[in-house]
Amino acid sequence: MLTRSSEVIVIGGGVNGLAAATRLAREGARVTLLETAAQTGGAMAARGAAGDMPLAHLTPGLDPRVAKGMALETRGLRFHAPLRDTALDLGGDHRTVAGGLASGADAAAWATLHQRLMRFASVLAPFRAMAPPRLKGGGNDWGALMRHGLGLRAIGAREFRELLRMVLINAADVAEDELNDPLLQGLMAHDATQGAWLGPRSPNSLILYLNRLAMGAQMRLPVGGMGSVAKAMTEAATAAGVTIRLGARVAQIETLEGRVTGVVLDDGARLLADHVVSAISPKATFLDLIGPRGLETGLLRATRDIRARGATARLTLRLNAAPNFRGADLQSRMVIAPSVNAVEEAWNPVKYGEVPKRPVMEIVIPTATEPELAPDGGHVLSALVQCAPHDPAKPKAAKTAMLKATMRVLEDYAPGLGEMVSATHFLMPWEIEAEYGLSNWHHAELSVEQMLFNRPNHATAQYATPIAGLWLGSAGSHPGGGITGAAGWNAAGAIIRGKAV
């Protein structure tokens, strides 16, 4: 159990590590945060590998508990107005979407579907703020479960049955059953599968869309870029008393008789601790830092079975002029996903280690909103590209082909863009893993079989692990990724309540 004299080490200085460290320090623990990179922020921090841009370029909004608990607004953190979505059309007949409001002939159908899905998302959202329940054994927060259960009951028996049905089906079926506009169907299919290892016709893909809506219906761009979130959170952690050590790579988590004793850094330095919170990949935590010999056979097998394949590539283009996406609003979040089939066809080759002919993607031009982000007077195009092979037979050739396919699609939608490019930075999934430690956008694939009490696996689903004093608090734990800080905040809460296995 956490005491005011507890020594806590947090591994990883991304959004979840900063959230966990700050909450624990405010409870009186002596917290040291260890970050391998030269700056905190993880995917929020600008790095040369991504063209001096952060890996993550948008957020659905920080978890309200994190924003309030870390007093981030008092540290100057601000957000621009929620971004509208623009579903790009090759002929310039784009669709604009802002929550439940959409342009085009399918506006009413979109509003009706959005309202219903948001209602489902709203009753699921409270479960993101608590440890997932265990199917048997102790450790459940029965009070919270009862409150949230009443929320489910409040939607009525018919809607509850419909929620259960939708949780088990794919996003493509819902999009095509409820909408007629291919652009709106494609937008929904894209957003349901972004960062995931599945396509819109894959079973259970709709639950990922509901999870996305539970975080926020519209994405946000922080004033000053994503780095401003990292800066404010780092200041809050320091003010709470967290000691931050940069360039500190953990080589081993040490244990004795089934309990954590501390960590060893790659320079040989040994740091003692009562608790270690890992805000990095669960697989890396157990297989690399503990090692197979330190794991019980069942936990070792369960850890190896965690699926963590990434299918997202990251593109940054430096442009000497503003691109023209056939009249689209450059201050919106632009999505190239012209239909459900287009998203599915971008996914299908990746299952076999191949590159799609026409990737789909999310595009942001942050300099259209804040020109100061490009001091040379040009623009920056930032894109998350789906789908990229995770482990192709010929990585160099796959990267070349993927970049060519991506640029070809961009040129189709924004003629002349290629001539504006002054610098290109492109990362494939294995490069993202090497640079950021993210084998998957969520540290572990977000799928129905790796959610709630199975995230990342049953033995570690409530943040505690079978190794006393070792806790998991990354996006690989419930409720998953997105720049929210929810998993780290939840993990710190579990430590404070002393709910060790």
Short mmCIF file of C-alpha atoms in Angstrom, two decimals:
data_model
loop_
_atom_site.label_atom_id
_atom_site.label_comp_id
_atom_site.label_asym_id
_atom_site.label_seq_id
_atom_site.Cartn_x
_atom_site.Cartn_y
_atom_site.Cartn_z
CA MET A 1 0.00 0.00 0.00
CA LEU A 2 1.15 3.54 -0.75
CA THR A 3 2.48 5.47 2.25
CA ARG A 4 3.83 8.99 2.51
CA SER A 5 7.35 7.56 2.60
CA SER A 6 6.92 5.32 -0.43
CA GLU A 7 9.52 5.45 -3.16
CA VAL A 8 7.88 5.16 -6.56
CA ILE A 9 9.58 4.88 -9.94
CA VAL A 10 7.57 5.62 -13.06
CA ILE A 11 9.02 4.31 -16.32
CA GLY A 12 8.08 6.44 -19.30
CA GLY A 13 7.43 10.17 -19.54
CA GLY A 14 4.51 10.21 -21.96
CA VAL A 15 1.00 11.36 -21.18
CA ASN A 16 0.23 8.38 -18.94
CA GLY A 17 3.56 8.39 -17.12
CA LEU A 18 3.24 12.11 -16.35
CA ALA A 19 -0.35 11.68 -15.18
CA ALA A 20 0.48 8.75 -12.89
CA ALA A 21 3.60 10.38 -11.46
CA THR A 22 1.82 13.62 -10.64
CA ARG A 23 -1.13 11.95 -8.95
CA LEU A 24 1.14 9.77 -6.82
CA ALA A 25 3.39 12.68 -5.86
CA ARG A 26 0.38 14.71 -4.78
CA GLU A 27 -0.48 11.84 -2.44
CA GLY A 28 2.88 12.27 -0.75
CA ALA A 29 4.95 9.59 -2.45
CA ARG A 30 8.53 10.32 -3.46
CA VAL A 31 8.34 9.82 -7.21
CA THR A 32 11.10 9.55 -9.78
CA LEU A 33 10.10 9.52 -13.44
CA LEU A 34 12.55 7.93 -15.86
CA GLU A 35 12.39 8.89 -19.53
CA THR A 36 14.68 7.45 -22.19
CA ALA A 37 14.41 10.43 -24.55
CA ALA A 38 15.92 13.86 -24.13
CA GLN A 39 12.52 15.35 -23.34
CA THR A 40 9.27 14.29 -21.73
CA GLY A 41 6.06 13.95 -23.65
CA GLY A 42 6.40 10.66 -25.51
CA ALA A 43 4.16 10.83 -28.58
CA MET A 44 3.34 14.47 -27.72
CA ALA A 45 6.93 15.66 -28.03
CA ALA A 46 8.43 16.91 -31.28
CA ARG A 47 11.29 14.75 -32.53
CA GLY A 48 13.47 14.88 -35.59
CA ALA A 49 12.30 11.44 -36.69
CA ALA A 50 8.83 12.92 -37.29
CA GLY A 51 10.14 16.09 -38.90
CA ASP A 52 10.29 18.05 -35.64
CA MET A 53 6.63 17.25 -35.17
CA PRO A 54 5.04 15.06 -32.49
CA LEU A 55 3.94 11.57 -33.40
CA ALA A 56 0.40 12.38 -32.23
CA HIS A 57 -0.95 15.53 -33.82
CA LEU A 58 -4.42 15.70 -32.23
CA THR A 59 -6.18 14.74 -29.01
CA PRO A 60 -9.82 13.98 -28.25
CA GLY A 61 -9.21 16.04 -25.12
CA LEU A 62 -7.43 15.12 -21.93
CA ASP A 63 -9.35 13.10 -19.39
CA PRO A 64 -11.15 15.75 -17.27
CA ARG A 65 -9.71 14.24 -14.09
CA VAL A 66 -6.18 14.67 -15.46
CA ALA A 67 -6.74 18.24 -16.64
CA LYS A 68 -8.28 19.27 -13.32
CA GLY A 69 -6.01 17.21 -11.06
CA MET A 70 -2.88 18.60 -12.73
CA ALA A 71 -4.34 22.14 -12.95
CA LEU A 72 -3.23 22.32 -16.57
CA GLU A 73 -5.33 25.34 -17.45
CA THR A 74 -3.50 27.40 -14.81
CA ARG A 75 -0.27 26.39 -16.56
CA GLY A 76 -1.43 27.97 -19.78
CA LEU A 77 -2.78 24.94 -21.61
CA ARG A 78 -5.42 25.99 -24.11
CA PHE A 79 -7.17 24.31 -27.02
CA HIS A 80 -8.52 25.67 -30.25
CA ALA A 81 -12.19 25.11 -30.97
CA PRO A 82 -13.03 21.47 -31.77
CA LEU A 83 -12.07 20.64 -35.33
CA ARG A 84 -14.66 20.05 -37.98
CA ASP A 85 -14.13 16.99 -40.12
CA THR A 86 -13.92 17.24 -43.88
CA ALA A 87 -14.50 14.03 -45.80
CA LEU A 88 -12.60 14.84 -48.97
CA ASP A 89 -14.07 14.21 -52.41
CA LEU A 90 -11.95 13.96 -55.56
CA GLY A 91 -14.38 16.28 -57.37
CA GLY A 92 -14.43 18.88 -54.60
CA ASP A 93 -17.92 17.97 -53.35
CA HIS A 94 -16.66 17.51 -49.80
CA ARG A 95 -18.73 16.68 -46.73
CA THR A 96 -18.20 18.66 -43.55
CA VAL A 97 -19.04 17.15 -40.19
CA ALA A 98 -19.17 18.73 -36.73
CA GLY A 99 -20.42 16.21 -34.22
CA GLY A 100 -23.95 15.35 -35.31
CA LEU A 101 -24.11 18.04 -38.01
CA ALA A 102 -23.16 17.00 -41.52
CA SER A 103 -23.49 18.55 -44.95
CA GLY A 104 -25.05 16.78 -47.91
CA ALA A 105 -28.23 14.85 -48.59
CA ASP A 106 -27.53 12.37 -45.79
CA ALA A 107 -27.39 15.03 -43.06
CA ALA A 108 -30.54 13.83 -41.28
CA ALA A 109 -29.46 10.20 -41.32
CA TRP A 110 -26.03 11.15 -39.97
CA ALA A 111 -27.62 13.20 -37.16
CA THR A 112 -29.90 10.33 -36.16
CA LEU A 113 -27.08 7.76 -36.17
CA HIS A 114 -24.67 10.07 -34.37
CA GLN A 115 -27.21 10.82 -31.64
CA ARG A 116 -27.82 7.14 -31.02
CA LEU A 117 -24.15 6.19 -30.99
CA MET A 118 -23.30 9.10 -28.71
CA ARG A 119 -25.94 7.88 -26.28
CA PHE A 120 -24.33 4.46 -26.25
CA ALA A 121 -20.88 6.03 -25.90
CA SER A 122 -22.05 8.19 -22.99
CA VAL A 123 -23.08 5.16 -20.92
CA LEU A 124 -19.78 3.44 -21.72
CA ALA A 125 -17.62 6.51 -20.98
CA PRO A 126 -17.74 6.21 -17.14
CA PHE A 127 -16.17 2.75 -17.36
CA ARG A 128 -13.05 4.42 -18.81
CA ALA A 129 -12.48 6.15 -15.48
CA MET A 130 -12.32 3.02 -13.33
CA ALA A 131 -10.41 -0.21 -13.09
CA PRO A 132 -12.09 -2.85 -15.25
CA PRO A 133 -14.07 -5.41 -13.25
CA ARG A 134 -12.82 -8.89 -12.58
CA LEU A 135 -15.18 -11.69 -13.53
CA LYS A 136 -14.22 -13.51 -10.34
CA GLY A 137 -12.11 -12.75 -7.31
CA GLY A 138 -11.74 -9.49 -5.42
CA GLY A 139 -10.63 -5.99 -6.30
CA ASN A 140 -13.83 -4.68 -7.89
CA ASP A 141 -15.20 -1.22 -7.14
CA TRP A 142 -18.75 -2.37 -6.62
CA GLY A 143 -20.08 1.11 -5.86
CA ALA A 144 -18.87 2.47 -9.19
CA LEU A 145 -20.05 -0.63 -11.02
CA MET A 146 -23.54 -0.22 -9.58
CA ARG A 147 -23.66 3.47 -10.53
CA HIS A 148 -22.52 2.79 -14.07
CA GLY A 149 -24.85 -0.21 -14.30
CA LEU A 150 -27.76 2.09 -13.50
CA GLY A 151 -26.60 4.29 -16.36
CA LEU A 152 -26.85 1.32 -18.70
CA ARG A 153 -30.27 0.46 -17.34
CA ALA A 154 -31.47 4.01 -17.90
CA ILE A 155 -31.28 3.69 -21.68
CA GLY A 156 -34.07 1.12 -21.58
CA ALA A 157 -34.27 -2.55 -22.43
CA ARG A 158 -34.68 -2.04 -26.18
CA GLU A 159 -31.72 0.29 -26.49
CA PHE A 160 -29.63 -1.92 -24.21
CA ARG A 161 -30.27 -4.87 -26.51
CA GLU A 162 -29.31 -2.69 -29.46
CA LEU A 163 -26.10 -1.64 -27.69
CA LEU A 164 -25.17 -5.28 -27.14
CA ARG A 165 -25.85 -6.02 -30.79
CA MET A 166 -23.71 -3.12 -31.96
CA VAL A 167 -20.83 -4.05 -29.68
CA LEU A 168 -20.61 -7.38 -31.49
CA ILE A 169 -20.88 -6.25 -35.12
CA ASN A 170 -18.64 -4.42 -37.53
CA ALA A 171 -18.56 -0.73 -38.37
CA ALA A 172 -19.15 -1.32 -42.09
CA ASP A 173 -22.55 -2.93 -41.54
CA VAL A 174 -23.78 -0.04 -39.41
CA ALA A 175 -22.42 2.62 -41.76
CA GLU A 176 -23.96 0.98 -44.82
CA ASP A 177 -27.26 0.15 -43.12
CA GLU A 178 -27.84 3.62 -41.68
CA LEU A 179 -26.20 5.91 -44.24
CA ASN A 180 -26.36 6.26 -48.01
CA ASP A 181 -23.53 8.74 -48.60
CA PRO A 182 -20.26 6.90 -49.40
CA LEU A 183 -18.19 9.80 -48.03
CA LEU A 184 -19.91 9.71 -44.63
CA GLN A 185 -19.73 5.92 -44.64
CA GLY A 186 -16.02 6.12 -45.39
CA LEU A 187 -15.42 8.69 -42.66
CA MET A 188 -17.06 6.46 -40.08
CA ALA A 189 -15.17 3.39 -41.31
CA HIS A 190 -11.86 5.27 -41.15
CA ASP A 191 -12.43 6.60 -37.66
CA ALA A 192 -13.52 3.19 -36.35
CA THR A 193 -10.28 1.57 -37.50
CA GLN A 194 -7.67 4.32 -37.12
CA GLY A 195 -4.70 2.98 -35.17
CA ALA A 196 -6.19 -0.52 -35.09
CA TRP A 197 -5.16 -3.82 -36.62
CA LEU A 198 -8.42 -4.52 -38.41
CA GLY A 199 -10.64 -3.25 -41.18
CA PRO A 200 -14.19 -1.90 -41.07
CA ARG A 201 -15.60 -5.30 -42.05
CA SER A 202 -13.68 -7.07 -39.30
CA PRO A 203 -15.86 -8.46 -36.49
CA ASN A 204 -16.45 -6.16 -33.50
CA SER A 205 -14.94 -3.09 -35.15
CA LEU A 206 -17.87 -0.87 -34.16
CA ILE A 207 -16.91 -1.00 -30.48
CA LEU A 208 -13.74 0.89 -31.39
CA TYR A 209 -15.87 3.68 -32.86
CA LEU A 210 -17.96 3.80 -29.67
CA ASN A 211 -14.75 3.98 -27.64
CA ARG A 212 -13.57 6.88 -29.80
CA LEU A 213 -16.87 8.72 -29.28
CA ALA A 214 -16.61 8.09 -25.53
CA MET A 215 -13.36 10.07 -25.52
CA GLY A 216 -14.85 12.96 -27.50
CA ALA A 217 -16.87 13.37 -30.67
CA GLN A 218 -14.47 15.93 -32.15
CA MET A 219 -10.69 16.11 -32.11
CA ARG A 220 -8.79 19.04 -30.61
CA LEU A 221 -5.62 20.92 -31.56
CA PRO A 222 -3.79 22.43 -28.56
CA VAL A 223 -2.69 26.04 -28.86
CA GLY A 224 1.02 25.82 -29.61
CA GLY A 225 0.74 22.23 -30.83
CA MET A 226 0.88 18.95 -28.95
CA GLY A 227 4.15 19.97 -27.32
CA SER A 228 2.23 22.47 -25.21
CA VAL A 229 0.38 19.57 -23.56
CA ALA A 230 3.69 17.89 -22.71
CA LYS A 231 5.08 21.18 -21.37
CA ALA A 232 2.10 21.86 -19.11
CA MET A 233 2.03 18.29 -17.79
CA THR A 234 5.76 18.31 -17.14
CA GLU A 235 5.47 21.57 -15.21
CA ALA A 236 2.63 20.12 -13.16
CA ALA A 237 4.66 16.99 -12.37
CA THR A 238 7.67 19.04 -11.29
CA ALA A 239 5.50 21.31 -9.15
CA ALA A 240 4.03 18.24 -7.43
CA GLY A 241 7.55 17.14 -6.48
CA VAL A 242 8.28 14.55 -9.16
CA THR A 243 11.97 14.12 -9.93
CA ILE A 244 12.36 13.76 -13.69
CA ARG A 245 15.44 12.09 -15.13
CA LEU A 246 15.89 12.35 -18.89
CA GLY A 247 18.09 10.08 -20.98
CA ALA A 248 17.51 7.40 -18.35
CA ARG A 249 16.89 4.07 -20.04
CA VAL A 250 15.77 1.24 -17.77
CA ALA A 251 17.60 -2.00 -18.50
CA GLN A 252 15.99 -4.18 -15.84
CA ILE A 253 13.25 -4.20 -13.23
CA GLU A 254 14.66 -5.96 -10.19
CA THR A 255 12.60 -8.29 -8.02
CA LEU A 256 13.23 -10.38 -4.92
CA GLU A 257 10.96 -13.18 -3.76
CA GLY A 258 8.10 -12.05 -5.94
CA ARG A 259 8.31 -8.35 -5.11
CA VAL A 260 9.74 -5.34 -6.92
CA THR A 261 12.85 -3.82 -5.36
CA GLY A 262 13.78 -1.21 -7.96
CA VAL A 263 15.34 -0.80 -11.39
CA VAL A 264 18.75 -0.87 -13.02
CA LEU A 265 19.57 1.71 -15.69
CA ASP A 266 21.60 0.90 -18.77
CA ASP A 267 24.57 2.78 -17.27
CA GLY A 268 24.52 0.37 -14.31
CA ALA A 269 22.93 2.73 -11.81
CA ARG A 270 20.57 0.99 -9.39
CA LEU A 271 17.49 2.78 -8.03
CA LEU A 272 15.47 1.30 -5.17
CA ALA A 273 11.69 1.58 -4.99
CA ASP A 274 8.64 0.18 -3.20
CA HIS A 275 6.57 0.50 -6.35
CA VAL A 276 7.40 0.61 -10.05
CA VAL A 277 4.81 1.89 -12.49
CA SER A 278 5.48 0.97 -16.10
CA ALA A 279 3.97 3.46 -18.54
CA ILE A 280 5.52 1.67 -21.51
CA SER A 281 4.43 -1.39 -23.49
CA PRO A 282 3.25 -4.30 -21.32
CA LYS A 283 5.14 -6.75 -23.52
CA ALA A 284 8.37 -4.78 -23.17
CA THR A 285 7.81 -4.49 -19.42
CA PHE A 286 7.54 -8.22 -18.83
CA LEU A 287 9.62 -9.75 -21.61
CA ASP A 288 12.48 -7.23 -21.70
CA LEU A 289 12.67 -5.59 -18.27
CA ILE A 290 11.62 -8.54 -16.07
CA GLY A 291 12.60 -11.31 -18.48
CA PRO A 292 11.07 -14.76 -19.01
CA ARG A 293 12.94 -16.26 -16.06
CA GLY A 294 11.24 -13.85 -13.68
CA LEU A 295 7.73 -14.69 -14.85
CA GLU A 296 5.37 -17.48 -13.86
CA THR A 297 4.65 -19.73 -16.84
CA GLY A 298 1.02 -18.64 -17.22
CA LEU A 299 1.91 -14.93 -17.13
CA LEU A 300 4.75 -15.48 -19.60
CA ARG A 301 2.41 -17.23 -22.03
CA ALA A 302 -0.31 -14.58 -21.59
CA THR A 303 2.22 -11.80 -22.18
CA ARG A 304 3.56 -13.39 -25.35
CA ASP A 305 -0.04 -13.71 -26.55
CA ILE A 306 -0.69 -9.94 -26.30
CA ARG A 307 -1.21 -8.72 -29.85
CA ALA A 308 0.51 -5.42 -30.60
CA ARG A 309 0.75 -4.99 -34.36
CA GLY A 310 0.76 -1.49 -35.79
CA ALA A 311 -0.76 -0.49 -39.13
CA THR A 312 -0.29 3.29 -38.99
CA ALA A 313 2.39 5.23 -40.84
CA ARG A 314 3.31 8.82 -39.95
CA LEU A 315 3.94 11.49 -42.60
CA THR A 316 5.18 15.05 -42.16
CA LEU A 317 5.61 17.31 -45.17
CA ARG A 318 7.22 20.75 -45.07
CA LEU A 319 5.53 22.86 -47.74
CA ASN A 320 6.57 26.19 -49.22
CA ALA A 321 2.94 27.20 -49.83
CA ALA A 322 -0.58 26.34 -48.70
CA PRO A 323 -1.94 23.23 -50.45
CA ASN A 324 -5.33 23.31 -52.12
CA PHE A 325 -7.45 20.25 -51.39
CA ARG A 326 -10.00 21.31 -53.98
CA GLY A 327 -11.34 24.09 -51.79
CA ALA A 328 -11.46 22.18 -48.49
CA ASP A 329 -11.06 24.08 -45.21
CA LEU A 330 -7.40 23.70 -44.24
CA GLN A 331 -8.28 24.41 -40.61
CA SER A 332 -10.38 21.25 -40.45
CA ARG A 333 -9.39 17.65 -39.91
CA MET A 334 -9.38 16.27 -43.43
CA VAL A 335 -9.97 12.59 -44.09
CA ILE A 336 -9.32 10.72 -47.32
CA ALA A 337 -11.57 7.66 -47.10
CA PRO A 338 -14.01 7.85 -50.02
CA SER A 339 -16.02 4.77 -49.03
CA VAL A 340 -16.17 1.78 -46.73
CA ASN A 341 -14.65 -0.35 -49.47
CA ALA A 342 -11.76 2.12 -49.84
CA VAL A 343 -10.89 1.64 -46.17
CA GLU A 344 -11.27 -2.13 -46.40
CA GLU A 345 -9.11 -2.25 -49.53
CA ALA A 346 -6.42 -0.24 -47.74
CA TRP A 347 -6.47 -2.84 -44.97
CA ASN A 348 -6.62 -6.11 -46.91
CA PRO A 349 -3.02 -6.17 -48.31
CA VAL A 350 -1.54 -5.38 -44.92
CA LYS A 351 -2.71 -8.71 -43.54
CA TYR A 352 -0.24 -10.31 -45.93
CA GLY A 353 2.64 -7.89 -45.34
CA GLU A 354 1.90 -5.93 -48.53
CA VAL A 355 1.37 -2.23 -49.27
CA PRO A 356 -2.08 -0.95 -50.31
CA LYS A 357 -2.38 0.79 -53.65
CA ARG A 358 -4.47 3.62 -52.22
CA PRO A 359 -4.00 4.24 -48.48
CA VAL A 360 -6.57 6.20 -46.50
CA MET A 361 -5.50 8.92 -44.10
CA GLU A 362 -6.20 11.71 -41.63
CA ILE A 363 -4.63 15.06 -42.55
CA VAL A 364 -4.04 18.13 -40.43
CA ILE A 365 -2.43 21.43 -41.51
CA PRO A 366 -1.62 22.89 -38.07
CA THR A 367 -0.01 25.95 -39.63
CA ALA A 368 -3.33 26.94 -41.20
CA THR A 369 -4.60 27.51 -37.66
CA GLU A 370 -1.30 28.71 -36.16
CA PRO A 371 1.12 30.16 -38.73
CA GLU A 372 3.68 30.51 -35.93
CA LEU A 373 4.22 26.75 -36.03
CA ALA A 374 6.10 27.27 -39.33
CA PRO A 375 8.38 30.25 -38.68
CA ASP A 376 9.79 30.09 -42.21
CA GLY A 377 6.42 31.19 -43.55
CA GLY A 378 5.54 27.87 -45.14
CA HIS A 379 3.15 25.17 -44.02
CA VAL A 380 3.26 21.76 -42.41
CA LEU A 381 1.12 18.83 -43.51
CA SER A 382 0.76 16.14 -40.86
CA ALA A 383 -0.89 12.82 -41.72
CA LEU A 384 -1.64 9.48 -40.12
CA VAL A 385 -1.77 6.95 -42.94
CA GLN A 386 -3.70 3.67 -42.90
CA CYS A 387 -2.83 0.93 -43.51
CA ALA A 388 0.86 0.09 -43.49
CA PRO A 389 2.37 -3.40 -43.16
CA HIS A 390 3.79 -4.11 -39.73
CA ASP A 391 6.48 -6.63 -40.62
CA PRO A 392 6.98 -6.86 -44.40
CA ALA A 393 9.51 -9.24 -45.92
CA LYS A 394 11.41 -6.32 -47.49
CA PRO A 395 11.07 -3.29 -45.17
CA LYS A 396 13.01 -0.81 -47.30
CA ALA A 397 11.04 -1.62 -50.45
CA ALA A 398 7.76 -1.54 -48.49
CA LYS A 399 8.55 1.90 -47.09
CA THR A 400 9.39 3.25 -50.54
CA ALA A 401 6.19 1.80 -52.01
CA MET A 402 4.07 3.07 -49.12
CA LEU A 403 5.40 6.61 -49.42
CA LYS A 404 4.86 6.61 -53.18
CA ALA A 405 1.28 5.37 -52.76
CA THR A 406 0.59 7.99 -50.08
CA MET A 407 1.99 10.84 -52.15
CA ARG A 408 0.05 9.66 -55.20
CA VAL A 409 -3.22 9.80 -53.26
CA LEU A 410 -2.36 13.23 -51.82
CA GLU A 411 -1.56 14.55 -55.29
CA ASP A 412 -4.94 13.32 -56.55
CA TYR A 413 -6.76 15.30 -53.88
CA ALA A 414 -4.43 18.33 -53.84
CA PRO A 415 -3.01 18.77 -57.36
CA GLY A 416 0.44 20.34 -57.35
CA LEU A 417 1.18 19.41 -53.74
CA GLY A 418 4.28 17.43 -54.69
CA GLU A 419 5.93 20.53 -56.13
CA MET A 420 5.43 22.37 -52.82
CA VAL A 421 7.31 19.83 -50.71
CA SER A 422 10.62 21.02 -49.27
CA ALA A 423 11.13 18.19 -46.78
CA THR A 424 9.57 14.76 -46.20
CA HIS A 425 9.61 12.69 -43.02
CA PHE A 426 7.92 9.31 -43.16
CA LEU A 427 7.81 6.62 -40.48
CA MET A 428 6.58 3.08 -40.97
CA PRO A 429 5.19 1.05 -38.01
CA TRP A 430 8.50 -0.66 -37.16
CA GLU A 431 10.26 2.72 -37.16
CA ILE A 432 7.62 4.15 -34.84
CA GLU A 433 8.27 1.21 -32.53
CA ALA A 434 12.04 1.78 -32.60
CA GLU A 435 11.74 5.54 -31.98
CA TYR A 436 8.79 5.71 -29.59
CA GLY A 437 8.37 2.19 -28.22
CA LEU A 438 4.91 1.94 -29.79
CA SER A 439 4.56 -1.38 -31.58
CA ASN A 440 0.89 -0.50 -31.83
CA TRP A 441 -0.76 2.92 -31.51
CA HIS A 442 -2.21 1.76 -28.18
CA HIS A 443 0.83 -0.31 -26.95
CA ALA A 444 -1.47 -3.32 -27.40
CA GLU A 445 -4.10 -3.73 -30.08
CA LEU A 446 -7.45 -2.27 -29.10
CA SER A 447 -9.93 -5.00 -29.93
CA VAL A 448 -12.90 -6.52 -28.15
CA GLU A 449 -10.82 -9.46 -26.87
CA GLN A 450 -8.18 -7.06 -25.47
CA MET A 451 -10.46 -4.61 -23.70
CA LEU A 452 -11.78 -4.18 -20.15
CA PHE A 453 -10.95 -7.25 -17.99
CA ASN A 454 -8.71 -8.66 -20.73
CA ARG A 455 -6.53 -5.58 -21.22
CA PRO A 456 -3.71 -6.32 -21.64
CA ASN A 457 -4.57 -9.74 -20.19
CA HIS A 458 -6.66 -11.08 -17.34
CA ALA A 459 -3.80 -11.32 -14.83
CA THR A 460 -2.88 -7.63 -15.12
CA ALA A 461 -6.18 -5.99 -16.09
CA GLN A 462 -6.56 -3.94 -12.89
CA TYR A 463 -3.12 -2.30 -13.22
CA ALA A 464 -1.59 -4.48 -10.47
CA THR A 465 0.49 -7.44 -11.58
CA PRO A 466 1.32 -10.80 -9.97
CA ILE A 467 4.67 -9.24 -9.05
CA ALA A 468 3.98 -7.23 -5.89
CA GLY A 469 4.77 -3.56 -6.31
CA LEU A 470 4.82 -3.67 -10.13
CA TRP A 471 2.00 -1.80 -11.84
CA LEU A 472 1.02 -1.18 -15.45
CA GLY A 473 -0.14 2.28 -16.50
CA SER A 474 0.35 2.72 -20.24
CA ALA A 475 -2.10 2.79 -23.13
CA GLY A 476 -1.67 -0.99 -23.11
CA SER A 477 -3.89 -1.03 -20.03
CA HIS A 478 -7.54 -0.04 -19.74
CA PRO A 479 -8.96 2.11 -21.28
CA GLY A 480 -6.35 2.22 -24.06
CA GLY A 481 -4.70 5.00 -26.03
CA GLY A 482 -5.42 8.48 -27.23
CA ILE A 483 -3.77 11.51 -25.65
CA THR A 484 -5.98 11.49 -22.55
CA GLY A 485 -3.86 10.27 -19.61
CA ALA A 486 -6.71 8.06 -18.40
CA ALA A 487 -4.72 4.82 -18.05
CA GLY A 488 -1.95 6.46 -16.02
CA TRP A 489 -4.43 8.28 -13.79
CA ASN A 490 -6.36 5.06 -13.19
CA ALA A 491 -3.19 3.13 -12.37
CA ALA A 492 -2.15 5.73 -9.81
CA GLY A 493 -5.60 5.50 -8.26
CA ALA A 494 -5.26 1.72 -7.96
CA ILE A 495 -1.94 2.13 -6.12
CA ILE A 496 -3.41 4.74 -3.79
CA ARG A 497 -6.30 2.45 -2.92
CA GLY A 498 -3.81 -0.38 -2.31
CA LYS A 499 -5.58 -2.83 -4.61
CA ALA A 500 -2.60 -5.09 -5.24
CA VAL A 501 -3.18 -8.67 -6.34
#
